């Protein structure tokens, strides 16, 4: 399992992460980011790609 | 031992290339040379949220990943020249770095005003961490700040300086801020939003000289007037850092001309097999648009080009390289997100929302959508993204 942390004080809900790891991140009906706090190890590459595309660099994998 | 993959440029493009090479299975040595003393860091916050608070390396540093722990970082070292025939790069200390493959990631540096009275304190650009540290120290409440240039960087600094309580004047040759990128209507609306915050625009105007003895005290405009100032920010575009590549039969007219695999090309169009270019300095064709090679100075391009180079280098590239250009900007509470190449458009239309609030504009060339940009309204903006894949 990997643990995912998004700094919601930084997040501006640009939603770029959604395209890289759709099983972890989504924009809700109010265009606000929601995410799962944990994901399977197989999602690591996708979450790292989501980290790479986050304009606010708000996403981290917490080991 | 085999020579390393040598990445010249230790910013985002260099870092992402090292990471991508590991991700696609390259296990050999990697060396990254960079002229700044800092490990790779994220530049966009330097004109926005970090500039508004405390500017430090810690606030903007990219997290180092385990996969790149064995990368050899040579920081604080400027490269002087390259000899592509002999696979070597020479740095400013005279040290010679042989390579098996070269990745050019040297990016851009800010263009500066060329004026007679230019040797003054108080002149700033915004590109590096040190630039932002120096600027932040001068952005005191009540300081009179003149920003030359009304592109994204100029407008972001204007918003940040205004938020910090500075008096802000923006001087630029265009008819409205960010007009070349956003189109007339959205640009005019952004100007209104800046003016509502108290920013003064002096448009269709150029700076002809500076006033001051040792520190800048004013800027002289081409209409003969002088705008007094304590702080001058020059946000007037950039130069490509390609001088070190001269003499290698490359096309360096605007960045480094590469093919769709991001291999640097000789003047006759034949690519160097082991020389790649990533990031701002790459001028590459994107078949999603047309055959014209372009430099794309968007934040997602270093990451996209790094991935392509790693795929090509490890012989795992499939299909064409067609990255979706994307940019965002934060100015006050206006958060703009765009996809596509808006500047290609011959027609721009409001397609959703209200121009005075959240809204989405479509950008069209010959009736085909080439870009979309919204203030807020993420779901609507995202729904058009597939048009550019």
CSV table of N, CA, C and O in Angstrom, one decimal, chain B residues 108-196:
chain,number,residue,atom,x,y,z
B,108,UNK,N,16.2,28.7,-20.5
B,108,UNK,CA,16.1,30.1,-20.9
B,108,UNK,C,16.7,31.0,-19.8
B,108,UNK,O,16.8,30.6,-18.7
B,109,UNK,N,17.0,32.2,-20.2
B,109,UNK,CA,17.4,33.2,-19.2
B,109,UNK,C,16.6,34.5,-19.5
B,109,UNK,O,16.3,34.7,-20.7
B,110,UNK,N,16.3,35.3,-18.6
B,110,UNK,CA,15.4,36.5,-18.9
B,110,UNK,C,16.2,37.5,-19.8
B,110,UNK,O,17.4,37.7,-19.6
B,111,UNK,N,15.4,38.0,-20.7
B,111,UNK,CA,15.9,39.2,-21.5
B,111,UNK,C,15.9,40.4,-20.6
B,111,UNK,O,15.0,40.5,-19.7
B,112,UNK,N,16.8,41.3,-20.7
B,112,UNK,CA,16.9,42.5,-19.9
B,112,UNK,C,16.7,43.7,-20.7
B,112,UNK,O,17.0,43.7,-21.9
B,113,UNK,N,16.3,44.8,-20.1
B,113,UNK,CA,16.2,46.1,-20.8
B,113,UNK,C,17.5,46.5,-21.2
B,113,UNK,O,18.5,46.4,-20.5
B,114,UNK,N,17.6,47.1,-22.4
B,114,UNK,CA,18.9,47.6,-22.9
B,114,UNK,C,18.8,49.1,-23.0
B,114,UNK,O,18.2,49.7,-23.9
B,115,UNK,N,19.2,49.8,-21.9
B,115,UNK,CA,19.1,51.2,-21.8
B,115,UNK,C,20.4,51.8,-21.4
B,115,UNK,O,21.3,51.2,-20.9
B,116,UNK,N,20.6,53.1,-21.7
B,116,UNK,CA,21.9,53.8,-21.5
B,116,UNK,C,22.2,53.8,-20.0
B,116,UNK,O,23.3,53.5,-19.6
B,117,UNK,N,21.2,54.2,-19.2
B,117,UNK,CA,21.5,54.4,-17.7
B,117,UNK,C,21.1,53.1,-17.0
B,117,UNK,O,20.1,53.0,-16.3
B,118,UNK,N,21.8,52.0,-17.3
B,118,UNK,CA,21.3,50.7,-16.8
B,118,UNK,C,22.0,50.2,-15.6
B,118,UNK,O,21.6,49.2,-15.0
B,119,UNK,N,23.1,50.8,-15.2
B,119,UNK,CA,23.9,50.3,-14.1
B,119,UNK,C,23.3,50.7,-12.7
B,119,UNK,O,24.0,51.5,-12.0
B,120,UNK,N,22.1,50.3,-12.4
B,120,UNK,CA,21.5,50.8,-11.2
B,120,UNK,C,21.0,49.6,-10.3
B,120,UNK,O,20.6,48.6,-10.8
B,121,UNK,N,21.0,49.9,-9.0
B,121,UNK,CA,20.4,48.9,-8.1
B,121,UNK,C,18.9,49.0,-8.3
B,121,UNK,O,18.3,50.0,-8.7
B,122,UNK,N,18.2,47.9,-7.8
B,122,UNK,CA,16.7,47.9,-7.8
B,122,UNK,C,16.1,47.3,-9.1
B,122,UNK,O,14.9,47.3,-9.3
B,123,UNK,N,17.0,46.8,-10.0
B,123,UNK,CA,16.5,46.2,-11.2
B,123,UNK,C,16.4,44.7,-10.9
B,123,UNK,O,17.4,44.1,-10.4
B,124,UNK,N,15.3,44.1,-11.3
B,124,UNK,CA,15.1,42.7,-11.1
B,124,UNK,C,14.6,41.9,-12.3
B,124,UNK,O,13.9,42.5,-13.1
B,125,UNK,N,14.9,40.6,-12.3
B,125,UNK,CA,14.2,39.7,-13.2
B,125,UNK,C,13.7,38.6,-12.4
B,125,UNK,O,14.0,38.5,-11.2
B,126,UNK,N,12.8,37.7,-12.9
B,126,UNK,CA,12.3,36.6,-12.1
B,126,UNK,C,12.5,35.3,-12.9
B,126,UNK,O,11.6,35.0,-13.8
B,127,UNK,N,13.5,34.6,-12.6
B,127,UNK,CA,13.7,33.3,-13.2
B,127,UNK,C,14.2,32.3,-12.2
B,127,UNK,O,13.7,31.2,-12.1
B,128,UNK,N,15.3,32.7,-11.5
B,128,UNK,CA,15.9,31.8,-10.5
B,128,UNK,C,15.5,32.1,-9.1
B,128,UNK,O,14.9,33.1,-8.8
B,129,UNK,N,15.8,31.2,-8.2
B,129,UNK,CA,15.5,31.3,-6.8
B,129,UNK,C,16.2,32.6,-6.3
B,129,UNK,O,15.6,33.3,-5.5
B,130,UNK,N,17.5,32.8,-6.7
B,130,UNK,CA,18.2,34.0,-6.2
B,130,UNK,C,17.5,35.3,-6.7
B,130,UNK,O,17.5,36.3,-5.9
B,131,UNK,N,17.0,35.2,-7.9
B,131,UNK,CA,16.2,36.4,-8.4
B,131,UNK,C,15.1,36.7,-7.5
B,131,UNK,O,14.8,37.8,-7.1
B,132,UNK,N,14.3,35.6,-7.1
B,132,UNK,CA,13.1,35.8,-6.3
B,132,UNK,C,13.5,36.3,-4.9
B,132,UNK,O,12.7,37.1,-4.3
B,133,UNK,N,14.6,35.7,-4.3
B,133,UNK,CA,15.0,36.2,-3.0
B,133,UNK,C,15.3,37.7,-3.0
B,133,UNK,O,14.9,38.4,-2.1
B,134,UNK,N,16.0,38.1,-4.0
B,134,UNK,CA,16.4,39.5,-4.1
B,134,UNK,C,15.1,40.4,-4.3
B,134,UNK,O,15.0,41.5,-3.7
B,135,UNK,N,14.2,39.9,-5.2
B,135,UNK,CA,13.0,40.7,-5.4
B,135,UNK,C,12.1,40.8,-4.1
B,135,UNK,O,11.6,41.9,-3.8
B,136,UNK,N,12.0,39.7,-3.5
B,136,UNK,CA,11.1,39.6,-2.3
B,136,UNK,C,11.6,40.7,-1.2
B,136,UNK,O,10.8,41.3,-0.6
B,137,UNK,N,12.9,40.8,-1.1
B,137,UNK,CA,13.5,41.7,-0.1
B,137,UNK,C,13.1,43.2,-0.4
B,137,UNK,O,13.0,44.0,0.5
B,138,UNK,N,12.8,43.5,-1.7
B,138,UNK,CA,12.5,44.8,-2.1
B,138,UNK,C,11.0,45.1,-2.1
B,138,UNK,O,10.6,46.3,-2.3
B,139,UNK,N,10.2,44.1,-2.1
B,139,UNK,CA,8.7,44.3,-2.2
B,139,UNK,C,8.1,44.7,-0.8
B,139,UNK,O,7.3,43.9,-0.2
B,140,UNK,N,8.4,45.9,-0.4
B,140,UNK,CA,7.9,46.3,0.9
B,140,UNK,C,6.6,47.1,0.7
B,140,UNK,O,6.4,47.7,-0.4
B,141,UNK,N,5.7,47.1,1.7
B,141,UNK,CA,4.5,47.8,1.5
B,141,UNK,C,4.8,49.3,1.2
B,141,UNK,O,5.7,49.9,1.8
B,142,UNK,N,4.1,49.8,0.2
B,142,UNK,CA,4.3,51.2,-0.2
B,142,UNK,C,5.4,51.4,-1.2
B,142,UNK,O,5.5,52.5,-1.8
B,143,UNK,N,6.2,50.4,-1.5
B,143,UNK,CA,7.2,50.5,-2.5
B,143,UNK,C,6.5,50.7,-3.8
B,143,UNK,O,5.5,50.2,-4.1
B,144,UNK,N,7.2,51.6,-4.6
B,144,UNK,CA,6.7,51.9,-6.0
B,144,UNK,C,7.3,50.9,-6.9
B,144,UNK,O,8.5,51.0,-7.2
B,145,UNK,N,6.5,50.0,-7.4
B,145,UNK,CA,7.0,48.9,-8.3
B,145,UNK,C,6.6,49.2,-9.7
B,145,UNK,O,5.4,49.3,-10.0
B,146,UNK,N,7.5,49.2,-10.6
B,146,UNK,CA,7.2,49.2,-12.1
B,146,UNK,C,7.6,47.9,-12.7
B,146,UNK,O,8.7,47.4,-12.5
B,147,UNK,N,6.6,47.3,-13.3
B,147,UNK,CA,6.9,46.0,-14.0
B,147,UNK,C,6.8,46.2,-15.5
B,147,UNK,O,5.8,46.8,-16.0
B,148,UNK,N,7.9,45.9,-16.2
B,148,UNK,CA,8.0,46.1,-17.6
B,148,UNK,C,7.7,44.7,-18.2
B,148,UNK,O,8.4,43.7,-18.0
B,149,UNK,N,6.6,44.6,-19.0
B,149,UNK,CA,6.1,43.4,-19.6
B,149,UNK,C,4.8,42.9,-18.9
B,149,UNK,O,4.7,42.9,-17.7
B,150,UNK,N,3.9,42.6,-19.8
B,150,UNK,CA,2.5,42.2,-19.3
B,150,UNK,C,2.2,40.8,-19.7
B,150,UNK,O,1.0,40.5,-20.0
B,151,UNK,N,3.2,39.9,-19.8
B,151,UNK,CA,2.9,38.5,-20.0
B,151,UNK,C,2.5,37.8,-18.7
B,151,UNK,O,2.2,38.5,-17.7
B,152,UNK,N,2.6,36.5,-18.6
B,152,UNK,CA,2.2,35.8,-17.4
B,152,UNK,C,3.1,36.2,-16.2
B,152,UNK,O,2.5,36.5,-15.1
B,153,UNK,N,4.4,36.2,-16.4
B,153,UNK,CA,5.3,36.5,-15.3
B,153,UNK,C,5.0,37.9,-14.8
B,153,UNK,O,4.9,38.1,-13.6
B,154,UNK,N,5.0,38.9,-15.7
B,154,UNK,CA,4.7,40.2,-15.3
B,154,UNK,C,3.4,40.4,-14.5
B,154,UNK,O,3.4,41.1,-13.5
B,155,UNK,N,2.4,39.8,-15.0
B,155,UNK,CA,1.0,39.9,-14.4
B,155,UNK,C,1.0,39.2,-13.0
B,155,UNK,O,0.4,39.6,-12.1
B,156,UNK,N,1.7,38.0,-12.9
B,156,UNK,CA,1.7,37.3,-11.6
B,156,UNK,C,2.5,38.2,-10.6
B,156,UNK,O,2.1,38.3,-9.4
B,157,UNK,N,3.6,38.7,-11.0
B,157,UNK,CA,4.4,39.6,-10.1
B,157,UNK,C,3.5,40.8,-9.7
B,157,UNK,O,3.5,41.2,-8.5
B,158,UNK,N,2.8,41.4,-10.7
B,158,UNK,CA,2.0,42.5,-10.4
B,158,UNK,C,0.9,42.1,-9.3
B,158,UNK,O,0.7,42.9,-8.3
B,159,UNK,N,0.3,41.0,-9.4
B,159,UNK,CA,-0.7,40.6,-8.5
B,159,UNK,C,-0.1,40.3,-7.1
B,159,UNK,O,-0.6,40.8,-6.1
B,160,UNK,N,1.1,39.7,-7.1
B,160,UNK,CA,1.8,39.4,-5.8
B,160,UNK,C,2.2,40.7,-5.1
B,160,UNK,O,2.0,40.9,-3.9
B,161,UNK,N,2.8,41.6,-5.9
B,161,UNK,CA,3.3,42.9,-5.3
B,161,UNK,C,2.2,43.7,-4.8
B,161,UNK,O,2.2,44.3,-3.7
B,162,UNK,N,1.1,43.7,-5.5
B,162,UNK,CA,-0.1,44.5,-5.1
B,162,UNK,C,-0.7,43.9,-3.8
B,162,UNK,O,-1.0,44.6,-2.9
B,163,UNK,N,-0.7,42.6,-3.7
B,163,UNK,CA,-1.2,41.9,-2.5
B,163,UNK,C,-0.3,42.2,-1.3
B,163,UNK,O,-0.8,42.3,-0.2
B,164,UNK,N,1.0,42.4,-1.6
B,164,UNK,CA,1.9,42.8,-0.5
B,164,UNK,C,1.9,44.2,-0.2
B,164,UNK,O,2.6,44.7,0.7
B,165,UNK,N,1.0,45.0,-0.8
B,165,UNK,CA,0.8,46.4,-0.5
B,165,UNK,C,1.7,47.4,-1.2
B,165,UNK,O,1.9,48.5,-0.8
B,166,UNK,N,2.3,46.9,-2.3
B,166,UNK,CA,3.1,47.8,-3.2
B,166,UNK,C,2.2,48.6,-4.1
B,166,UNK,O,1.1,48.2,-4.4
B,167,UNK,N,2.7,49.8,-4.5
B,167,UNK,CA,2.1,50.5,-5.6
B,167,UNK,C,2.6,49.9,-6.9
B,167,UNK,O,3.8,49.9,-7.1
B,168,UNK,N,1.7,49.5,-7.8
B,168,UNK,CA,2.2,48.7,-9.0
B,168,UNK,C,1.7,49.4,-10.3
B,168,UNK,O,0.6,49.7,-10.5
B,169,UNK,N,2.7,49.6,-11.2
B,169,UNK,CA,2.5,50.1,-12.5
B,169,UNK,C,3.0,49.1,-13.5
B,169,UNK,O,4.2,48.6,-13.3
B,170,UNK,N,2.3,48.7,-14.5
B,170,UNK,CA,2.7,47.7,-15.5
B,170,UNK,C,2.9,48.5,-16.8
B,170,UNK,O,1.9,49.1,-17.3
B,171,UNK,N,4.1,48.4,-17.4
B,171,UNK,CA,4.4,49.1,-18.7
B,171,UNK,C,4.6,48.0,-19.7
B,171,UNK,O,5.4,47.1,-19.5
B,172,UNK,N,3.8,48.1,-20.8
B,172,UNK,CA,4.0,47.1,-21.9
B,172,UNK,C,3.6,47.6,-23.2
B,172,UNK,O,2.8,48.5,-23.3
B,173,UNK,N,4.1,47.0,-24.3
B,173,UNK,CA,3.8,47.5,-25.6
B,173,UNK,C,2.4,47.1,-26.1
B,173,UNK,O,1.9,47.7,-27.1
B,174,UNK,N,1.8,46.0,-25.6
B,174,UNK,CA,0.6,45.5,-26.1
B,174,UNK,C,-0.6,46.3,-25.8
B,174,UNK,O,-0.6,47.3,-25.1
B,175,UNK,N,-1.8,45.9,-26.3
B,175,UNK,CA,-3.0,46.6,-26.0
B,175,UNK,C,-3.7,46.2,-24.7
B,175,UNK,O,-4.5,46.9,-24.1
B,176,UNK,N,-3.4,44.9,-24.3
B,176,UNK,CA,-3.9,44.5,-22.9
B,176,UNK,C,-3.0,43.4,-22.4
B,176,UNK,O,-2.3,42.8,-23.2
B,177,UNK,N,-3.0,43.1,-21.1
B,177,UNK,CA,-2.1,42.2,-20.6
B,177,UNK,C,-2.4,40.7,-21.1
B,177,UNK,O,-3.5,40.4,-21.2
B,178,UNK,N,-1.3,40.0,-21.4
B,178,UNK,CA,-1.4,38.6,-21.8
B,178,UNK,C,-2.3,38.4,-23.0
B,178,UNK,O,-2.8,37.3,-23.3
B,179,UNK,N,-2.4,39.5,-23.8
B,179,UNK,CA,-3.3,39.5,-24.9
B,179,UNK,C,-2.9,38.4,-26.0
B,179,UNK,O,-3.7,37.8,-26.6
B,180,UNK,N,-1.6,38.3,-26.2
B,180,UNK,CA,-1.1,37.4,-27.2
B,180,UNK,C,-1.5,35.9,-26.9
B,180,UNK,O,-1.8,35.1,-27.7
B,181,UNK,N,-1.5,35.6,-25.6
B,181,UNK,CA,-1.9,34.3,-25.1
B,181,UNK,C,-3.3,34.1,-25.0
B,181,UNK,O,-3.9,33.0,-25.4
B,182,UNK,N,-4.0,35.1,-24.4
B,182,UNK,CA,-5.4,34.8,-24.0
B,182,UNK,C,-6.4,35.3,-25.0
B,182,UNK,O,-7.6,35.0,-24.9
B,183,UNK,N,-6.0,36.2,-26.0
B,183,UNK,CA,-7.0,36.8,-26.9
B,183,UNK,C,-7.5,38.1,-26.3
B,183,UNK,O,-7.5,38.3,-25.0
B,184,UNK,N,-8.2,38.9,-27.1
B,184,UNK,CA,-8.5,40.2,-26.7
B,184,UNK,C,-9.5,40.3,-25.6
B,184,UNK,O,-9.3,41.1,-24.6
B,185,UNK,N,-10.6,39.5,-25.6
B,185,UNK,CA,-11.6,39.7,-24.7
B,185,UNK,C,-11.2,39.2,-23.2
B,185,UNK,O,-11.5,40.0,-22.3
B,186,UNK,N,-10.6,38.1,-23.1
B,186,UNK,CA,-10.2,37.6,-21.8
B,186,UNK,C,-9.1,38.4,-21.3
B,186,UNK,O,-9.1,38.7,-20.1
B,187,UNK,N,-8.2,38.9,-22.1
B,187,UNK,CA,-7.1,39.7,-21.7
B,187,UNK,C,-7.6,41.1,-21.1
B,187,UNK,O,-7.2,41.5,-20.1
B,188,UNK,N,-8.6,41.6,-21.8
B,188,UNK,CA,-9.2,42.9,-21.4
B,188,UNK,C,-9.9,42.7,-20.0
B,188,UNK,O,-9.8,43.5,-19.1
B,189,UNK,N,-10.5,41.5,-19.8
B,189,UNK,CA,-11.2,41.2,-18.5
B,189,UNK,C,-10.1,41.1,-17.4
B,189,UNK,O,-10.3,41.6,-16.3
B,190,UNK,N,-9.0,40.4,-17.7
B,190,UNK,CA,-8.0,40.3,-16.7
B,190,UNK,C,-7.4,41.7,-16.4
B,190,UNK,O,-7.1,41.9,-15.2
B,191,UNK,N,-7.3,42.5,-17.4
B,191,UNK,CA,-6.8,43.9,-17.1
B,191,UNK,C,-7.8,44.6,-16.1
B,191,UNK,O,-7.4,45.2,-15.1
B,192,UNK,N,-9.1,44.5,-16.4
B,192,UNK,CA,-10.1,45.0,-15.5
B,192,UNK,C,-9.9,44.5,-14.1
B,192,UNK,O,-10.1,45.2,-13.1
B,193,UNK,N,-9.7,43.2,-13.9
B,193,UNK,CA,-9.6,42.6,-12.6
B,193,UNK,C,-8.3,43.1,-11.9
B,193,UNK,O,-8.3,43.3,-10.7
B,194,UNK,N,-7.2,43.3,-12.6
B,194,UNK,CA,-6.0,43.9,-12.0
B,194,UNK,C,-6.3,45.4,-11.6
B,194,UNK,O,-5.9,45.8,-10.6
B,195,UNK,N,-7.0,46.1,-12.5
B,195,UNK,CA,-7.2,47.5,-12.2
B,195,UNK,C,-8.1,47.7,-11.0
B,195,UNK,O,-8.0,48.6,-10.2
B,196,UNK,N,-9.1,46.7,-10.8
B,196,UNK,CA,-10.0,46.7,-9.7
B,196,UNK,C,-9.2,46.6,-8.4
B,196,UNK,O,-9.6,47.0,-7.3
